[in-house]
Coordinates of C-alpha atoms and ligand atoms in Angstrom, one line a residue:
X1 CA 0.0 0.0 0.0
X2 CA 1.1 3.4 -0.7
X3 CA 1.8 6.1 2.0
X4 CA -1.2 7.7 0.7
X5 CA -3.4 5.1 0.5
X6 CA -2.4 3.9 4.0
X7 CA -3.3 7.9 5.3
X8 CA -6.4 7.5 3.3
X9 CA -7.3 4.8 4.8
X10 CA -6.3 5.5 8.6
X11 CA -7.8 9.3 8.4
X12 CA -11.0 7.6 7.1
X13 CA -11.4 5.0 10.0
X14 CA -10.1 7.4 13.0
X15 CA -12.4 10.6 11.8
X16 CA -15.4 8.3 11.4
X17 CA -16.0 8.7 7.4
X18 CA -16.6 5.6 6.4
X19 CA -16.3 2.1 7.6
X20 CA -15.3 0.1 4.9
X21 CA -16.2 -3.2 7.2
X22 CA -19.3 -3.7 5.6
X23 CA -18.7 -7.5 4.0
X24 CA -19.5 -6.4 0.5
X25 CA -16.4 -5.5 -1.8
X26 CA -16.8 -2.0 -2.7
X27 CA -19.8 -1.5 -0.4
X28 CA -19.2 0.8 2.6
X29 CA -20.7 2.4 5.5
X30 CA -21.3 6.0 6.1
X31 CA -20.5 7.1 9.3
X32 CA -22.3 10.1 11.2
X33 CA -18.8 12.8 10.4
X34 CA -18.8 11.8 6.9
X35 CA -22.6 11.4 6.5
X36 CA -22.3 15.3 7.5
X37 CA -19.2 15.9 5.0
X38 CA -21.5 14.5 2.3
X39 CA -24.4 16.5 3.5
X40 CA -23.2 19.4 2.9
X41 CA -21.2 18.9 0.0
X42 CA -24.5 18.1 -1.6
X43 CA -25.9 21.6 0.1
X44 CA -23.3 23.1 -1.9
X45 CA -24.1 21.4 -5.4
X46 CA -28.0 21.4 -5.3
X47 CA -28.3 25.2 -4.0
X48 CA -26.1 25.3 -8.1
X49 CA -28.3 23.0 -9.6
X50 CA -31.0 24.3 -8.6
X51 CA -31.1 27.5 -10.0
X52 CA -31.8 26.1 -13.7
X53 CA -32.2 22.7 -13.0
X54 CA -35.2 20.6 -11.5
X55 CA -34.5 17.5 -9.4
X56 CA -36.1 14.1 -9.9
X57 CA -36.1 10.8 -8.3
X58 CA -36.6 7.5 -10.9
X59 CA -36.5 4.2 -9.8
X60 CA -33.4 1.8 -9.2
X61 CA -33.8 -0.9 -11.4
X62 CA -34.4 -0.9 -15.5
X63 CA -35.8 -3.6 -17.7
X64 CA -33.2 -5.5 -19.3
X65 CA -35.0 -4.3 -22.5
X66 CA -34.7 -0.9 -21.8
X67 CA -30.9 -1.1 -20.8
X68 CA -30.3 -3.2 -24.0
X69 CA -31.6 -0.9 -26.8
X70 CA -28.8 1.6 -26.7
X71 CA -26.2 -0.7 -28.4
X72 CA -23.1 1.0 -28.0
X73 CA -23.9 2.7 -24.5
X74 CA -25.2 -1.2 -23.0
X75 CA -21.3 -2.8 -24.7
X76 CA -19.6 -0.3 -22.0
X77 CA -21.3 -1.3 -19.1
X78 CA -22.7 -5.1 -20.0
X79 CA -19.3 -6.4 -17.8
X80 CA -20.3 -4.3 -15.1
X81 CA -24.1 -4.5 -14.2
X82 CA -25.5 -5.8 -11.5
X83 CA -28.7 -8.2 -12.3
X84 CA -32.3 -8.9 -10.4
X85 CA -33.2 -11.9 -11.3
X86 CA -35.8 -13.8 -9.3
X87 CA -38.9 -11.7 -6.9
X88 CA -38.6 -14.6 -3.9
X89 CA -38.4 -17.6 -5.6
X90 CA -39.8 -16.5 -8.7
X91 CA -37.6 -15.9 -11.9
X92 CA -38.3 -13.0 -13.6
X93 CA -39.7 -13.1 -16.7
X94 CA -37.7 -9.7 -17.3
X95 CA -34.0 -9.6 -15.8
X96 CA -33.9 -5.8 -13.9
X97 CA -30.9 -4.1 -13.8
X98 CA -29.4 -2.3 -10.7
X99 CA -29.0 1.1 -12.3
X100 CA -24.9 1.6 -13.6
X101 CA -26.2 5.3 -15.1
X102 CA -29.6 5.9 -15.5
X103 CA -29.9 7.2 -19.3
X104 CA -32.0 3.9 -20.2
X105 CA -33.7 4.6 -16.8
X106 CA -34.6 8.1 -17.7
X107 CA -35.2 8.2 -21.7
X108 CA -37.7 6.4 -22.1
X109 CA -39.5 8.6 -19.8
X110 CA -38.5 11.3 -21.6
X111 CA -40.0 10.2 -24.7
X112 CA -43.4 10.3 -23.1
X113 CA -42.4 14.0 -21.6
X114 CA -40.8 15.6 -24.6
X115 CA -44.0 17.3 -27.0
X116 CA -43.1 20.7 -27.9
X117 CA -40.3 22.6 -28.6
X118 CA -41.6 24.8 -25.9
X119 CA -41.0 22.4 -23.2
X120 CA -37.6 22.3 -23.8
X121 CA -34.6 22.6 -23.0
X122 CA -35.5 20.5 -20.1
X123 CA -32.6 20.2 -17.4
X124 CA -33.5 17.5 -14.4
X125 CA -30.7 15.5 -12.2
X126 CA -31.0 13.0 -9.1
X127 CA -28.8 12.4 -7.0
X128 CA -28.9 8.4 -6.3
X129 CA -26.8 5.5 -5.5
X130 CA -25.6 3.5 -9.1
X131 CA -23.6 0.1 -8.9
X132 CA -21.0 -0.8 -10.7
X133 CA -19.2 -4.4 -10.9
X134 CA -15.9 -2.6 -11.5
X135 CA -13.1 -5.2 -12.0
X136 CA -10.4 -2.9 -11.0
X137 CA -8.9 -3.0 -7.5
X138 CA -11.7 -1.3 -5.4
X139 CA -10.6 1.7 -3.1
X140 CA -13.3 3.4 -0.5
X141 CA -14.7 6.9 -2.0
X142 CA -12.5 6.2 -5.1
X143 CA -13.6 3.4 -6.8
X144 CA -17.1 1.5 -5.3
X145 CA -19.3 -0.7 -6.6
X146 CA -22.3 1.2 -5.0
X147 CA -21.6 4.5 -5.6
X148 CA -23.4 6.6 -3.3
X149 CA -24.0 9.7 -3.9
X150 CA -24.2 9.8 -7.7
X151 CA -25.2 13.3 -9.2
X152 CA -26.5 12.4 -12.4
X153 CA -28.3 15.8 -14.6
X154 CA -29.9 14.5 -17.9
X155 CA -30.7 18.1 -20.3
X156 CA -32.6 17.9 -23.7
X157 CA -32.2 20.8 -26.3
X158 CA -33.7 21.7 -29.4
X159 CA -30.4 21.6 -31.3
X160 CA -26.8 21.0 -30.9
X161 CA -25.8 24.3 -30.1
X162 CA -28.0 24.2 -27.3
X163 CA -26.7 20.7 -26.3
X164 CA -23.0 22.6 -26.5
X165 CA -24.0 25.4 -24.9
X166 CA -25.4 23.8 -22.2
X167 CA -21.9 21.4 -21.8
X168 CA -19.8 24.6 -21.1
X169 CA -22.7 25.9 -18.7
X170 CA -22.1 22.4 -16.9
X171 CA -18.3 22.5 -16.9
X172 CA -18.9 26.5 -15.7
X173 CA -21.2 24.9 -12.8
X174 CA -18.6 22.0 -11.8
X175 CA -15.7 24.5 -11.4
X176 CA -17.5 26.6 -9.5
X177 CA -18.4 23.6 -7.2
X178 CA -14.4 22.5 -7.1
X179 CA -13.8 26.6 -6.2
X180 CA -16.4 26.7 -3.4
X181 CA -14.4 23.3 -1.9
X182 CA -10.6 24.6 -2.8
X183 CA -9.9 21.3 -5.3
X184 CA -8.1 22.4 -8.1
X185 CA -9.0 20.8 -11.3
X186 CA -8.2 20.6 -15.1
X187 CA -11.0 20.3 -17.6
X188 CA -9.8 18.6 -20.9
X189 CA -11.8 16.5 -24.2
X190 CA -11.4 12.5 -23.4
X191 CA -9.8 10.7 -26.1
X192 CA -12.3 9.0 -28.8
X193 CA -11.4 5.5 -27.2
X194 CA -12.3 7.2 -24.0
X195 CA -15.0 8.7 -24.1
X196 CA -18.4 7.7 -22.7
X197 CA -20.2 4.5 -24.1
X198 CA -22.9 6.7 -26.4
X199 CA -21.8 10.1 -26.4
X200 CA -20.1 12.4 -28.9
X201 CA -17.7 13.7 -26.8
X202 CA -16.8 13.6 -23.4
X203 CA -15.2 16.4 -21.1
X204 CA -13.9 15.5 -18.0
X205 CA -12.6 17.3 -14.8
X206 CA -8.9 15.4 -13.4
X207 CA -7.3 16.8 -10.0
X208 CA -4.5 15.2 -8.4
X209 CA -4.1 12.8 -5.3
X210 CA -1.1 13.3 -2.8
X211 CA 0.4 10.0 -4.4
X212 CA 1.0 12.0 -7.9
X213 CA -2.0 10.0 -9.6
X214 CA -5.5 11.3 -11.1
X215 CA -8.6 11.2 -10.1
X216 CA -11.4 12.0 -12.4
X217 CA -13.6 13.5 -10.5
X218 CA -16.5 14.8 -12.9
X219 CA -17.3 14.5 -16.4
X220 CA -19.8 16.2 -18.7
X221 CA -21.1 14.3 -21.9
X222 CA -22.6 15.8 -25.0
X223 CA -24.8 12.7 -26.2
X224 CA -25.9 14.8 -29.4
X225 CA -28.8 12.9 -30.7
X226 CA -27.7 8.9 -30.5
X227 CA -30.4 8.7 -27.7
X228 CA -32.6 10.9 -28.8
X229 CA -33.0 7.6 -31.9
X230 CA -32.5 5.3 -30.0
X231 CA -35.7 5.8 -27.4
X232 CA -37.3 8.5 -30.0
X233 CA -37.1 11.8 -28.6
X234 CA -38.7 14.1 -30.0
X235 CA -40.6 17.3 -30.0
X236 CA -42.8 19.5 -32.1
X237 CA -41.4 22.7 -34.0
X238 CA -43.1 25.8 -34.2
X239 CA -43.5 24.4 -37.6
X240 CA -45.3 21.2 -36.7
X241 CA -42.7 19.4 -37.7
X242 CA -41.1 16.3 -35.5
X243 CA -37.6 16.7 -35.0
X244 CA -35.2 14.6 -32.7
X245 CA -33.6 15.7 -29.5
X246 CA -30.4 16.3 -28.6
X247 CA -29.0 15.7 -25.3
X248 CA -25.9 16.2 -22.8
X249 CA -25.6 14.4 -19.3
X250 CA -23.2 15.0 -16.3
X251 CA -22.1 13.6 -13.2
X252 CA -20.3 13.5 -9.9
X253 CA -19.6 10.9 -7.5
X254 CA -18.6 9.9 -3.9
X255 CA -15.0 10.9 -5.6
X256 CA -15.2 14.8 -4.0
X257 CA -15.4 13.4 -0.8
X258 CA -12.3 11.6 -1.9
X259 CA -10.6 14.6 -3.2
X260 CA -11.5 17.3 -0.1
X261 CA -9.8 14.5 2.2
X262 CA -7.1 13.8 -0.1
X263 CA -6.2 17.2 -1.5
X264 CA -6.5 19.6 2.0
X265 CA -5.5 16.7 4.4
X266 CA -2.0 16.8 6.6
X267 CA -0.1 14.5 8.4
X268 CA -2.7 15.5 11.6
X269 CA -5.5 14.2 9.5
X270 CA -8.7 16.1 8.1
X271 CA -8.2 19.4 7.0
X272 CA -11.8 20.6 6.1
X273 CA -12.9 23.3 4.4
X274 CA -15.7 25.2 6.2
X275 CA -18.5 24.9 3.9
X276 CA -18.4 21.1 4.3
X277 CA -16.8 21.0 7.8
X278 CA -19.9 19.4 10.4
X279 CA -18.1 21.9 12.9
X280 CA -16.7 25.1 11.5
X281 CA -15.4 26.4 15.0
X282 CA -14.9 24.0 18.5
X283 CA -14.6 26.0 21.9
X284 CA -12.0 23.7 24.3
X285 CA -12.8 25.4 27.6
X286 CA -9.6 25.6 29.7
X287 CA -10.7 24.8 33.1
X288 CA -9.0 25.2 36.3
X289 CA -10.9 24.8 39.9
X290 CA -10.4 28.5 39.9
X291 CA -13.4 30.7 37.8
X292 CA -14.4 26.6 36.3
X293 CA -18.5 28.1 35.9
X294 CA -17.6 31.4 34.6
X295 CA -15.1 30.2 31.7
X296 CA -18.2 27.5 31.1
X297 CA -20.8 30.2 31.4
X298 CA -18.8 32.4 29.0
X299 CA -18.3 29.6 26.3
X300 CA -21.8 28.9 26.4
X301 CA -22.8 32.3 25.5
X302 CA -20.1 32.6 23.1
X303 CA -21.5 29.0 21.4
X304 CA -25.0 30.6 21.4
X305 CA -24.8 33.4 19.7
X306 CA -22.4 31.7 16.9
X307 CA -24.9 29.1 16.8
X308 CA -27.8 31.9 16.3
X309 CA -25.7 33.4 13.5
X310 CA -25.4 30.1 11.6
X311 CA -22.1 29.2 12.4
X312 CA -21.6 25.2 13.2
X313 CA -20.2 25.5 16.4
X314 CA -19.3 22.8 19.2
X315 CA -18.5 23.3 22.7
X316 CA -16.2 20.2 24.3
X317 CA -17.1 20.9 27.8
X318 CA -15.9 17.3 28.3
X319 CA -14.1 16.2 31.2
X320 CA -10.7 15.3 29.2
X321 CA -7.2 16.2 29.0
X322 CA -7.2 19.5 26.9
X323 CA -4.3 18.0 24.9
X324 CA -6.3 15.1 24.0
X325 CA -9.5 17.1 23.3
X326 CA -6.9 19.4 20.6
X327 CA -5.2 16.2 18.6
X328 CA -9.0 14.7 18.3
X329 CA -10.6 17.8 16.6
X330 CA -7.2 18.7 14.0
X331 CA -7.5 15.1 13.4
X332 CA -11.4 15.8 12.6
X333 CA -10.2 18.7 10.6
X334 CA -11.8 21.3 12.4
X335 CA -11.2 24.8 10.6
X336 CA -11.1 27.0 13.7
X337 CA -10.4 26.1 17.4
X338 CA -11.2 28.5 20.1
X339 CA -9.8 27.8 23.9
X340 CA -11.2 30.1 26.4
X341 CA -9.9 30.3 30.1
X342 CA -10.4 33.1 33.0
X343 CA -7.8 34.8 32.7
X344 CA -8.5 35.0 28.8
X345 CA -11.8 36.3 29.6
X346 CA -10.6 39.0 32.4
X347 CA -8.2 40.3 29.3
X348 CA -10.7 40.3 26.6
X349 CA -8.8 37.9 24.7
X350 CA -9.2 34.1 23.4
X351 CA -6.7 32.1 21.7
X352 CA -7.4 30.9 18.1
X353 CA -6.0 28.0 16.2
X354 CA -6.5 27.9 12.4
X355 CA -6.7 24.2 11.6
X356 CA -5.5 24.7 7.6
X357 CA -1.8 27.1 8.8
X358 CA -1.7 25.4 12.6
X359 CA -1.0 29.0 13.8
X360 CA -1.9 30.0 17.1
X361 CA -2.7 33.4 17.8
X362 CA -4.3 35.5 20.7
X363 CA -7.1 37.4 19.0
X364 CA -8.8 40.6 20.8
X365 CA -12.7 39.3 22.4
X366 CA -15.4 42.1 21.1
X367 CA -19.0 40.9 21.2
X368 CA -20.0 43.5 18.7
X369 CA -17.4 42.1 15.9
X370 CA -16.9 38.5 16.8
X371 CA -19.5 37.1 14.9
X372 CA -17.9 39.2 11.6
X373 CA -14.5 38.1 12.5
X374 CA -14.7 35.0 12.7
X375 CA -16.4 34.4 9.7
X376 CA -13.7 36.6 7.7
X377 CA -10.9 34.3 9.4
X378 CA -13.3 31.2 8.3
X379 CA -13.5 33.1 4.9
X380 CA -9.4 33.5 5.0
X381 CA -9.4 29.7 5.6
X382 CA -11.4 28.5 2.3
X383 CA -9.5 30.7 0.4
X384 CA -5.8 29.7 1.9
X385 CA -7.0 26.0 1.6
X386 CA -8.1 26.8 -2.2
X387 CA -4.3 28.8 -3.2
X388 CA -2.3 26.2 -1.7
X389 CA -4.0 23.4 -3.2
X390 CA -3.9 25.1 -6.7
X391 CA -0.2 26.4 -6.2
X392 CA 1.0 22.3 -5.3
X393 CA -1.1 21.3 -8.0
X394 CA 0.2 23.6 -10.8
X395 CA 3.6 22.6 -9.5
X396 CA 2.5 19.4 -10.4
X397 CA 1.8 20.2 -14.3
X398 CA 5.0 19.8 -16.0
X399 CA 5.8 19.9 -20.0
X400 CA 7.9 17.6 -21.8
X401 CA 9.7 17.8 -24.9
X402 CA 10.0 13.7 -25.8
X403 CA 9.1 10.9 -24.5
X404 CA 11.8 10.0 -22.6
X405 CA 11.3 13.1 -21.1
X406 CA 7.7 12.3 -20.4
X407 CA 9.3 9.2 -18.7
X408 CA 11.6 10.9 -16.6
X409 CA 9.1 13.3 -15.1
X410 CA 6.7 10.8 -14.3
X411 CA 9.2 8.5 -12.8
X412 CA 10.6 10.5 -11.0
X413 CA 8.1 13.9 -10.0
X414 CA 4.5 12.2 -10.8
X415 CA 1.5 14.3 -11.8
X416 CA 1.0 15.2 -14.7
X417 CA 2.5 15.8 -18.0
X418 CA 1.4 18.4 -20.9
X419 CA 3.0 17.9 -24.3
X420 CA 1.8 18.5 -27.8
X421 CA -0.1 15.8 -29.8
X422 CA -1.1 15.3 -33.2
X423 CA -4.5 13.9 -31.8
X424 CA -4.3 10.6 -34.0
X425 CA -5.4 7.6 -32.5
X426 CA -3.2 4.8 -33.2
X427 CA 0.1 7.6 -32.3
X428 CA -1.8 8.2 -29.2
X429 CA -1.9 4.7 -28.1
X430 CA 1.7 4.4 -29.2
X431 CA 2.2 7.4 -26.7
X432 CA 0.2 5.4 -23.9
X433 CA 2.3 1.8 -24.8
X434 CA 5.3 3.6 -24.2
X435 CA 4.8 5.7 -21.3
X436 CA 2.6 3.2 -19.8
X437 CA 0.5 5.7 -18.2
X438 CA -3.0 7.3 -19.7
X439 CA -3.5 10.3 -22.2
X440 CA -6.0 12.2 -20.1
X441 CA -7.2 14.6 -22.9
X442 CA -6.5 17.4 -24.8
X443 CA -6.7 20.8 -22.8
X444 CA -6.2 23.4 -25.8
X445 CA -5.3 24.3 -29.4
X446 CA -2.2 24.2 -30.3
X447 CA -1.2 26.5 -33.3
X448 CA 2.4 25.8 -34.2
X449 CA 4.8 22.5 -32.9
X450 CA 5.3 18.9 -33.4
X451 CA 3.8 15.6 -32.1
X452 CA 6.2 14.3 -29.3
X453 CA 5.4 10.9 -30.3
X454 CA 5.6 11.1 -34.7
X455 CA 6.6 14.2 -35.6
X456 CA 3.4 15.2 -37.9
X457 CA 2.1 18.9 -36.8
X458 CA 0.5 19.2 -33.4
X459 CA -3.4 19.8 -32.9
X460 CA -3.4 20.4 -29.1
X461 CA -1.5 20.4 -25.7
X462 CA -2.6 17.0 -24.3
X463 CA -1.9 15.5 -20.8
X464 CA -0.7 12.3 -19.6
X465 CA -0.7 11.0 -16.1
X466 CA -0.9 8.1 -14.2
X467 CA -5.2 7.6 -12.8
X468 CA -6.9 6.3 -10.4
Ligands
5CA501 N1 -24.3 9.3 -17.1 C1 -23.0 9.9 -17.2 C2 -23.0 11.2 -16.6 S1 -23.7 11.2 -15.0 C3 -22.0 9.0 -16.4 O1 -22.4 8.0 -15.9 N2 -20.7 9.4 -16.5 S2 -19.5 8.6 -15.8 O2 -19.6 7.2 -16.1 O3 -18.3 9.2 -16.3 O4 -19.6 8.8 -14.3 C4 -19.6 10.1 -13.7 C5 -18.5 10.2 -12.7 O5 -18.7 9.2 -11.7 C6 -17.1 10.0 -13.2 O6 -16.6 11.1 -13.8 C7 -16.3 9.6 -12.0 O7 -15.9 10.7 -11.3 C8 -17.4 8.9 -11.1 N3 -17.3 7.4 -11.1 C9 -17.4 6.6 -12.1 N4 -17.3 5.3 -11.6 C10 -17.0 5.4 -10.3 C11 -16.8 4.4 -9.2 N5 -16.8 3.1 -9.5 N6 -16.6 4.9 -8.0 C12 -16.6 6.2 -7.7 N7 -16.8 7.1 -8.7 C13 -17.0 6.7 -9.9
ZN502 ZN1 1.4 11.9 -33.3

């Protein structure tokens, strides 16, 4: 096991994410501080969403029929569905399949919803558990077989500007939900042989793990209209005429859990931003015989009125060694921790600790401004948590000029490597035989300068790295 891995999955088990226990492979257990974590996280996405989109719920399992009639979309996930095959001890007549996506779920829905072009465009998601029979070793958060907290949108357009339009407004929506949770990203196109089983093109978010590997942690399809034939989408134009659909779909998974873990974490453990943090500020009473009920009385007020002004706040008024009480909530990845004694209250003063710098200061007590400044200090956290993780991870994008020098770097510094690429398909599988690691996409045009791999004039910048 890596270092990483091994941190990943200590930090995981000690801070009460996830038990991964739970005696089916790639099936775990959310615990009450990660339950939380995904909480809000989803808090964060829907109040996005929901501004042009409308959420749905459909049902977990799809007729094998239904799941079939896409040909080339059913090819990429027949190894890895999950089957219902009996009710009791009766066989089904029709196999059901535990959802792996739910296009075949949704579509042929849609084709009973879709009329007019004035219904449209029509932008619903659900967030839902999907399983997968992945073959690939299975990590927790990373790679499950039930994936638990799968945000799926589905969006239907009149034409495929609208369907293009609408991937940039999802890629626009997705880095705006990495910004809010400091993970630095970089969008690029999937390769054709990579690219989701149905759709025209695929664009996908990467960020990097503390190992040096990607993790895809979002991806954004344009399906263009091989849906829309295949469950007959269509709608009505002004004209009267019956035109097909076309489509785009997008999703996250349990995977940004992974990342805010992986990305802001330390060798204390948890380092959470405070958006997603189940307590944005603790209060460790230091308690001495001496003053014991005022200090207590004082913290309690203090916890109050943060609590009335919508700050998740915890007082841990229990009877332990304060040392013990600090290593549990850095471990936990609390962003702010206050610790209040008597002679701190006589002065006016308590002493802060930012979780995400670990420094220590002795900050001036004003009831009138304490509410404001400790939300610009939580406000200065996010923000800290979100440079630092961008400045490591652009550290982490370096170019190379051949192959061997793509070899070198990745042996040797990780992450990931940018270099210019013709775009052909058999030169970039060449490129992936040789390096032994995965193209990730293409990021930009490229206007002048050579294919590292043949030579022939390159189309774009792509990246390589090794992934999750
Ligand atoms: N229907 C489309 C859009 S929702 C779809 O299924 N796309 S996907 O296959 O690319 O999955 C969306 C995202 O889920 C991926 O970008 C990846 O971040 C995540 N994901 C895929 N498989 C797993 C898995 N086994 N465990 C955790 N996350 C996964
Ligand atoms: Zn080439």
């Amino acid at each position: 096991m890596s270092e990483f891995s091994e941190w990943f999955h200590n930090i995981l088990e000690e801070a009460q994410i996830i038990d991964t226990r739970y005696p089916i492979k790639g099936m775990h257990v959310w615990q009450p501080q990660g339950f939380k974590i995904r909480k809000y996280a989803l808090k964060l996405l829907r109040e996005l969403l929901d501004e042009d989109h409308e959420e749905v719920l459909f049902p977990l399992l799809i007729p094998e029929d239904e799941l079939a009639k896409e040909a080339i979309h059913v090819k990429g996930f027949e190894e890895e569905v999950y089957w219902v095959t009996h009710g009791g001890l009766t066989p089904l007549n029709k196999k059901l399949a535990l959802r792996p996506t739910s296009e075949t779920a949704m579509y042929p829905m849609f084709n009973l919803w879709v009329r007019s072009h004035t219904d449209l465009p029509m932008k619903l998601y659900q967030i839902v558990n999907t399983f997968r029979y992945e073959t690939k070793h299975t990590r927790p958060l990373i790679r499950v077989r039930e994936i638990t907290t799968f945000k799926e949108a589905h969006t239907i357009h009149v034409d495929y500007e609208g369907a293009q339009k609408q991937v940039e407004n999802a890629i626009e929506l997705y880095s705006n939900f990495f910004d809010y949770l400091g993970i630095p990203f970089v969008v690029t196109r999937r390769p054709d042989w990579d690219k989701f089983p149905g759709a025209d093109y695929t664009m996908a978010f990467d960020t990097l793990m503390p190992d040096g590997k990607t993790l895809q942690i979002g991806t954004v399809h344009n399906l263009g209209q091989t849906f829309a034939h295949t469950f007959d989408i269509t709608y009505e134009t002004a004209e009267g005429e019956h035109e097909h659909v076309y489509q785009t779909c997008y999703g996250l998974s349990d995977r940004v859990i992974a990342s805010i873990i992986g990305i802001h974490g330390d060798s204390s453990g948890l380092v959470l931003p405070p958006s997603v943090a189940p307590y944005q500020v603790v209060i460790v009473p230091v308690l001495f015989k001496k003053g014991a009920q005022t200090v207590l009385d004082f913290c309690n007020h203090l916890k109050n009125m943060l609590k009335d002004n919508g700050i998740r706040v915890h007082l841990d008024d229990r009877d332990l060694r304060a040392g013990k009480k600090y290593y549990e909530w850095e471990m936990r990845g609390v962003p702010l921790r206050l610790e209040i004694g008597l002679r701190d209250i006589e002065n006016k003063k308590i002493v802060l600790l930012r979780r995400d710098t670990m420094d220590k200061e002795t900050f001036d007590y004003q009831e009138e401004t304490i509410i404001t400044d400790l939300n610009k200090i939580l406000n200065g956290i996010t923000q800290n948590l979100k440079t630092m993780a961008w400045e490591k991870f652009n550290s982490d994008i370096r170019p190379a000029t051949s192959l061997q020098d793509a070899l070198d770097i990745l042996k040797e510094d990780k992450g990931i490597v940018s270099f210019d690429w013709c775009g052909d398909e058999s030169c970039g599988r060449e490129i992936e035989e040789i390096v032994k690691v995965d193209i990730l996409g293409v990021s930009e045009e490229v206007h002048e300068g050579k294919c590292i791999n043949c030579g022939s004039p390159a189309k774009s910048r792509a990246l390589l790295a090794k992934t999750y």
